Tab-separated table of C-alpha atoms in Angstrom:
chain	number	residue	atom	x	y	z
A	1	MET	CA	5.761	7.062	-1.640
A	2	SER	CA	3.701	5.092	0.876
A	3	SER	CA	4.870	1.880	2.544
A	4	LEU	CA	3.147	-0.859	4.505
A	5	ARG	CA	4.224	0.830	7.729
A	6	THR	CA	2.729	4.197	6.782
A	7	LEU	CA	-0.509	3.033	5.165
A	8	VAL	CA	-3.823	3.997	6.704
A	9	PHE	CA	-6.793	1.650	6.296
A	10	PHE	CA	-10.523	2.295	6.459
A	11	ALA	CA	-13.393	-0.151	6.970
A	12	THR	CA	-16.775	0.348	5.360
A	13	PRO	CA	-20.055	0.022	7.255
A	14	ALA	CA	-21.737	-3.350	6.870
A	15	HIS	CA	-23.345	-3.762	3.458
A	16	SER	CA	-24.990	-6.551	1.467
A	17	CYS	CA	-22.481	-9.158	0.356
A	18	SER	CA	-21.990	-9.318	-3.420
A	19	TYR	CA	-21.350	-13.067	-3.362
A	20	LEU	CA	-23.486	-14.470	-0.540
A	21	PRO	CA	-26.862	-12.722	-0.663
A	22	ASP	CA	-27.951	-13.810	2.805
A	23	ARG	CA	-25.000	-12.115	4.507
A	24	ASP	CA	-23.620	-8.678	5.222
A	25	ALA	CA	-20.027	-7.767	4.472
A	26	THR	CA	-17.420	-5.272	5.620
A	27	THR	CA	-14.564	-4.208	3.350
A	28	MET	CA	-11.165	-2.832	4.332
A	29	PHE	CA	-9.708	-0.215	1.959
A	30	VAL	CA	-6.304	1.360	1.686
A	31	ASP	CA	-6.521	5.133	2.123
A	32	PRO	CA	-7.239	6.346	-1.434
A	33	ARG	CA	-4.807	9.235	-0.886
A	34	ALA	CA	-1.888	6.806	-0.513
A	35	ARG	CA	0.608	6.562	-3.357
A	36	VAL	CA	0.781	2.876	-4.225
A	37	ASP	CA	3.641	1.848	-6.501
A	38	LYS	CA	4.292	-1.582	-7.978
A	39	ARG	CA	6.324	-2.781	-4.998
A	40	LEU	CA	3.675	-1.804	-2.457
A	41	TYR	CA	0.895	-3.177	-4.662
A	42	SER	CA	2.761	-6.502	-4.823
A	43	GLN	CA	3.086	-6.550	-1.034
A	44	LEU	CA	-0.613	-5.815	-0.595
A	45	THR	CA	-1.544	-8.572	-3.024
A	46	ALA	CA	0.579	-11.039	-1.058
A	47	LEU	CA	-1.452	-10.000	2.005
A	48	GLY	CA	-4.730	-10.826	0.264
A	49	PHE	CA	-5.694	-7.419	-1.148
A	50	ARG	CA	-7.191	-6.890	-4.593
A	51	ARG	CA	-7.390	-3.870	-6.884
A	52	SER	CA	-10.610	-2.367	-8.219
A	53	GLY	CA	-9.760	0.738	-10.192
A	54	SER	CA	-7.772	2.995	-7.884
A	55	HIS	CA	-8.975	1.178	-4.759
A	56	TYR	CA	-7.112	-1.579	-2.928
A	57	TYR	CA	-9.324	-3.691	-0.711
A	58	ARG	CA	-9.892	-6.967	1.091
A	59	PRO	CA	-12.864	-8.453	2.960
A	60	HIS	CA	-12.888	-7.660	6.667
A	61	CYS	CA	-15.999	-9.405	7.957
A	62	GLU	CA	-16.209	-9.999	11.688
A	63	HIS	CA	-18.075	-13.306	11.632
A	64	CYS	CA	-17.244	-14.661	8.181
A	65	ASN	CA	-14.058	-15.803	6.452
A	66	ALA	CA	-15.672	-17.236	3.313
A	67	CYS	CA	-13.507	-15.135	0.940
A	68	VAL	CA	-10.208	-16.983	0.600
A	69	PRO	CA	-7.381	-15.383	-1.445
A	70	VAL	CA	-5.943	-17.946	-3.869
A	71	ARG	CA	-3.014	-18.046	-6.261
A	72	LEU	CA	-1.844	-20.533	-8.867
A	73	ASP	CA	1.708	-21.878	-8.992
A	74	ALA	CA	2.580	-21.086	-12.610
A	75	ARG	CA	5.789	-23.116	-12.535
A	76	ALA	CA	4.141	-26.337	-11.348
A	77	PHE	CA	0.869	-25.971	-13.273
A	78	ARG	CA	-0.025	-28.737	-15.681
A	79	PRO	CA	-3.273	-28.342	-17.639
A	80	ASP	CA	-5.865	-31.068	-17.219
A	81	ARG	CA	-7.636	-32.668	-20.165
A	82	SER	CA	-10.388	-30.052	-20.272
A	83	GLN	CA	-7.895	-27.164	-20.208
A	84	ARG	CA	-5.846	-28.766	-22.977
A	85	ARG	CA	-9.008	-28.979	-25.065
A	86	VAL	CA	-9.718	-25.292	-24.432
A	87	TRP	CA	-6.223	-24.338	-25.601
A	88	LYS	CA	-6.488	-26.544	-28.710
A	89	ARG	CA	-10.004	-25.315	-29.533
A	90	ASN	CA	-8.767	-21.712	-29.560
A	91	GLN	CA	-5.707	-22.045	-31.771
A	92	ASP	CA	-7.339	-19.501	-34.093
A	93	VAL	CA	-7.480	-16.862	-31.343
A	94	SER	CA	-4.777	-14.188	-31.447
A	95	PHE	CA	-3.510	-12.415	-28.326
A	96	ARG	CA	-2.206	-8.891	-27.859
A	97	LEU	CA	-1.162	-7.197	-24.625
A	98	VAL	CA	-1.774	-3.441	-24.621
A	99	PRO	CA	-1.697	-0.757	-21.889
A	100	ALA	CA	-4.975	-0.445	-19.955
A	101	GLN	CA	-7.034	2.293	-21.586
A	102	PHE	CA	-10.561	3.254	-22.533
A	103	THR	CA	-11.696	2.736	-26.108
A	104	GLU	CA	-15.227	2.491	-27.418
A	105	ARG	CA	-14.395	-0.936	-28.833
A	106	TYR	CA	-13.438	-2.248	-25.402
A	107	TYR	CA	-16.439	-0.655	-23.769
A	108	GLN	CA	-18.921	-2.166	-26.223
A	109	LEU	CA	-17.610	-5.658	-25.478
A	110	TYR	CA	-17.729	-4.950	-21.737
A	111	ALA	CA	-21.285	-3.565	-21.894
A	112	HIS	CA	-22.523	-6.489	-23.954
A	113	TYR	CA	-20.974	-8.932	-21.473
A	114	ILE	CA	-22.510	-7.236	-18.423
A	115	ASN	CA	-25.928	-6.960	-20.066
A	116	GLU	CA	-25.959	-10.601	-21.120
A	117	ARG	CA	-24.220	-12.298	-18.208
A	118	HIS	CA	-24.611	-10.077	-15.141
A	119	ALA	CA	-27.908	-8.246	-15.487
A	120	ASP	CA	-28.759	-9.437	-11.969
A	121	GLY	CA	-25.531	-8.137	-10.426
A	122	ASP	CA	-24.356	-4.908	-8.853
A	123	MET	CA	-22.443	-3.926	-12.015
A	124	TYR	CA	-25.662	-3.613	-14.023
A	125	PRO	CA	-26.352	-1.413	-15.887
A	126	PRO	CA	-22.914	-0.800	-17.404
A	127	SER	CA	-21.668	2.691	-18.189
A	128	ARG	CA	-18.561	4.262	-19.660
A	129	ASP	CA	-17.746	5.908	-16.349
A	130	GLN	CA	-18.017	2.518	-14.650
A	131	PHE	CA	-15.651	0.935	-17.177
A	132	GLN	CA	-13.150	3.747	-16.674
A	133	SER	CA	-13.259	3.702	-12.865
A	134	PHE	CA	-13.266	-0.091	-12.567
A	135	LEU	CA	-10.784	-1.210	-15.215
A	136	VAL	CA	-8.617	1.768	-16.188
A	137	GLU	CA	-8.142	4.144	-13.260
A	138	GLY	CA	-5.456	3.347	-10.738
A	139	ALA	CA	-3.504	1.263	-13.223
A	140	THR	CA	-0.078	0.226	-11.923
A	141	ASP	CA	1.701	-1.777	-14.639
A	142	SER	CA	-1.778	-2.759	-15.785
A	143	TRP	CA	-2.604	-4.200	-19.176
A	144	PHE	CA	-5.466	-5.381	-21.343
A	145	LEU	CA	-5.120	-8.759	-23.002
A	146	GLU	CA	-6.987	-8.676	-26.294
A	147	MET	CA	-8.352	-11.993	-27.579
A	148	SER	CA	-9.401	-11.736	-31.214
A	149	LEU	CA	-10.747	-13.833	-34.067
A	150	GLY	CA	-9.433	-12.079	-37.140
A	151	ASP	CA	-10.462	-8.439	-36.742
A	152	LYS	CA	-13.170	-9.234	-34.185
A	153	LEU	CA	-12.453	-8.654	-30.499
A	154	VAL	CA	-14.064	-11.553	-28.627
A	155	GLY	CA	-12.443	-11.297	-25.204
A	156	LEU	CA	-10.630	-8.805	-22.972
A	157	ALA	CA	-8.747	-9.637	-19.784
A	158	VAL	CA	-7.368	-7.079	-17.336
A	159	VAL	CA	-3.920	-8.164	-16.133
A	160	ASP	CA	-1.689	-6.473	-13.561
A	161	ILE	CA	2.014	-7.339	-13.528
A	162	LEU	CA	3.427	-7.619	-9.999
A	163	GLU	CA	6.930	-8.241	-8.705
A	164	ASP	CA	6.177	-11.914	-8.057
A	165	GLY	CA	3.446	-12.736	-10.528
A	166	LEU	CA	0.438	-11.681	-12.548
A	167	SER	CA	-2.877	-10.639	-11.026
A	168	ALA	CA	-5.970	-11.659	-12.994
A	169	ILE	CA	-8.273	-8.693	-12.360
A	170	TYR	CA	-11.274	-9.268	-14.629
A	171	THR	CA	-12.216	-10.909	-17.908
A	172	VAL	CA	-15.079	-10.168	-20.284
A	173	PHE	CA	-15.961	-12.012	-23.462
A	174	HIS	CA	-18.587	-12.021	-26.180
A	175	PRO	CA	-21.460	-14.280	-25.037
A	176	ASP	CA	-21.817	-15.650	-28.587
A	177	HIS	CA	-18.495	-17.417	-28.008
A	178	ASP	CA	-19.375	-18.960	-24.677
A	179	ASP	CA	-18.479	-22.422	-25.998
A	180	ARG	CA	-14.837	-21.354	-26.334
A	181	SER	CA	-14.355	-20.962	-22.556
A	182	LEU	CA	-12.503	-17.681	-23.056
A	183	GLY	CA	-12.279	-17.055	-19.310
A	184	THR	CA	-10.281	-20.268	-18.920
A	185	LEU	CA	-8.247	-19.387	-22.008
A	186	ALA	CA	-7.299	-16.025	-20.487
A	187	ILE	CA	-5.931	-17.695	-17.355
A	188	LEU	CA	-4.020	-20.277	-19.393
A	189	TRP	CA	-2.414	-17.418	-21.319
A	190	GLN	CA	-1.510	-15.628	-18.078
A	191	VAL	CA	0.147	-18.782	-16.731
A	192	LYS	CA	2.207	-18.993	-19.903
A	193	GLU	CA	3.107	-15.301	-19.680
A	194	ALA	CA	4.124	-15.609	-16.024
A	195	ARG	CA	6.523	-18.386	-16.968
A	196	VAL	CA	7.997	-16.333	-19.810
A	197	ARG	CA	8.617	-13.492	-17.366
A	198	GLY	CA	10.070	-15.825	-14.736
A	199	LEU	CA	7.291	-15.016	-12.260
A	200	PRO	CA	6.009	-17.771	-9.960
A	201	TRP	CA	2.374	-16.845	-9.323
A	202	VAL	CA	-0.917	-16.004	-10.984
A	203	TYR	CA	-3.194	-14.404	-8.386
A	204	LEU	CA	-6.817	-15.386	-8.980
A	205	GLY	CA	-8.554	-13.254	-6.351
A	206	TYR	CA	-10.990	-14.739	-3.862
A	207	TRP	CA	-12.427	-18.227	-3.832
A	208	ILE	CA	-15.744	-18.758	-2.044
A	209	SER	CA	-16.908	-22.332	-1.591
A	210	GLU	CA	-20.593	-21.349	-1.614
A	211	SER	CA	-20.370	-19.265	-4.792
A	212	ARG	CA	-20.778	-21.183	-8.062
A	213	LYS	CA	-19.239	-18.247	-9.919
A	214	MET	CA	-15.917	-19.094	-8.245
A	215	ASN	CA	-15.866	-22.755	-9.279
A	216	TYR	CA	-13.596	-22.162	-12.274
A	217	LYS	CA	-10.722	-21.236	-9.966
A	218	THR	CA	-10.697	-24.690	-8.399
A	219	ARG	CA	-9.901	-26.286	-11.757
A	220	PHE	CA	-6.388	-24.836	-11.788
A	221	ARG	CA	-3.796	-26.764	-9.773
A	222	PRO	CA	-1.656	-26.567	-7.751
A	223	ILE	CA	-3.334	-23.755	-5.910
A	224	GLU	CA	-2.389	-21.979	-2.696
A	225	ALA	CA	-4.663	-20.162	-0.275
A	226	LEU	CA	-3.907	-17.455	2.261
A	227	LEU	CA	-4.964	-19.110	5.526
A	228	ASP	CA	-4.186	-17.723	8.968
A	229	GLY	CA	-1.857	-15.195	7.365
A	230	THR	CA	0.228	-17.791	5.506
A	231	TRP	CA	0.110	-19.033	1.911
A	232	GLN	CA	-0.452	-22.775	2.042
A	233	ALA	CA	-1.180	-25.623	-0.354
A	234	PHE	CA	-4.929	-25.960	-0.553
A	235	SER	CA	-7.537	-28.493	-1.615
A	236	PRO	CA	-10.506	-26.443	-2.849
A	237	ASP	CA	-12.689	-29.532	-3.290
A	238	THR	CA	-13.023	-29.880	0.455
A	239	GLY	CA	-11.846	-26.500	1.703
A	240	ASP	CA	-9.126	-28.314	3.644
A	241	ARG	CA	-5.414	-27.712	3.489
A	242	GLU	CA	-3.508	-30.223	1.439
A	243	ASP	CA	-0.849	-32.339	3.058
A	244	PRO	CA	2.292	-31.337	1.086
A	245	ALA	CA	3.585	-34.891	1.524
A	246	ARG	CA	0.681	-36.327	-0.479
């Protein structure tokens, strides 16, 4: 089994940034031949890495540090008024956590979401192979959170369980239910689940101040950011570090 001391990393050539279209990006990947278990995955996540299928990566751009890893303190989290409304509005939604796997039912929801919401992105057009490689392969204690209205699947969140928290990998939902804020609902459920499991953190991936798609992450407090190699309290409204005494 690999360890942090034995891992080999590779950097990609510069490529167009997926989040900031006027910039190039470089990505650092863990050697795909490495055997990454739950412990090592947890350590990598604490260092700012994310999982995409069987790949573990983090931005490694020479002249840009716009991608900031963030995590939510599940123990201290208190929902704001809007989040309480989301939870109340979705009392008729049922949840089920199942092992990450491919089914045609999951894929159809995923494809519909990509076609309707991300037709201008690098994940369009969707395919079954893409679903498998992105959301199923490389699973390490990885789960799908089903969100259903009766027999109808309306949302699906990919959740990895780490040693110190949950990692919110990706969420798709039926565009016809956009008014339910199912992306927010999925995070609220993960906070609740982290508490049940006695885990302190929900890792939310990267926050980018210039990307409107990342705005939802700033609505969850208190949030920490990995800055200068250390997790610190963070004020995403300004991009400044919070004074813990305030």
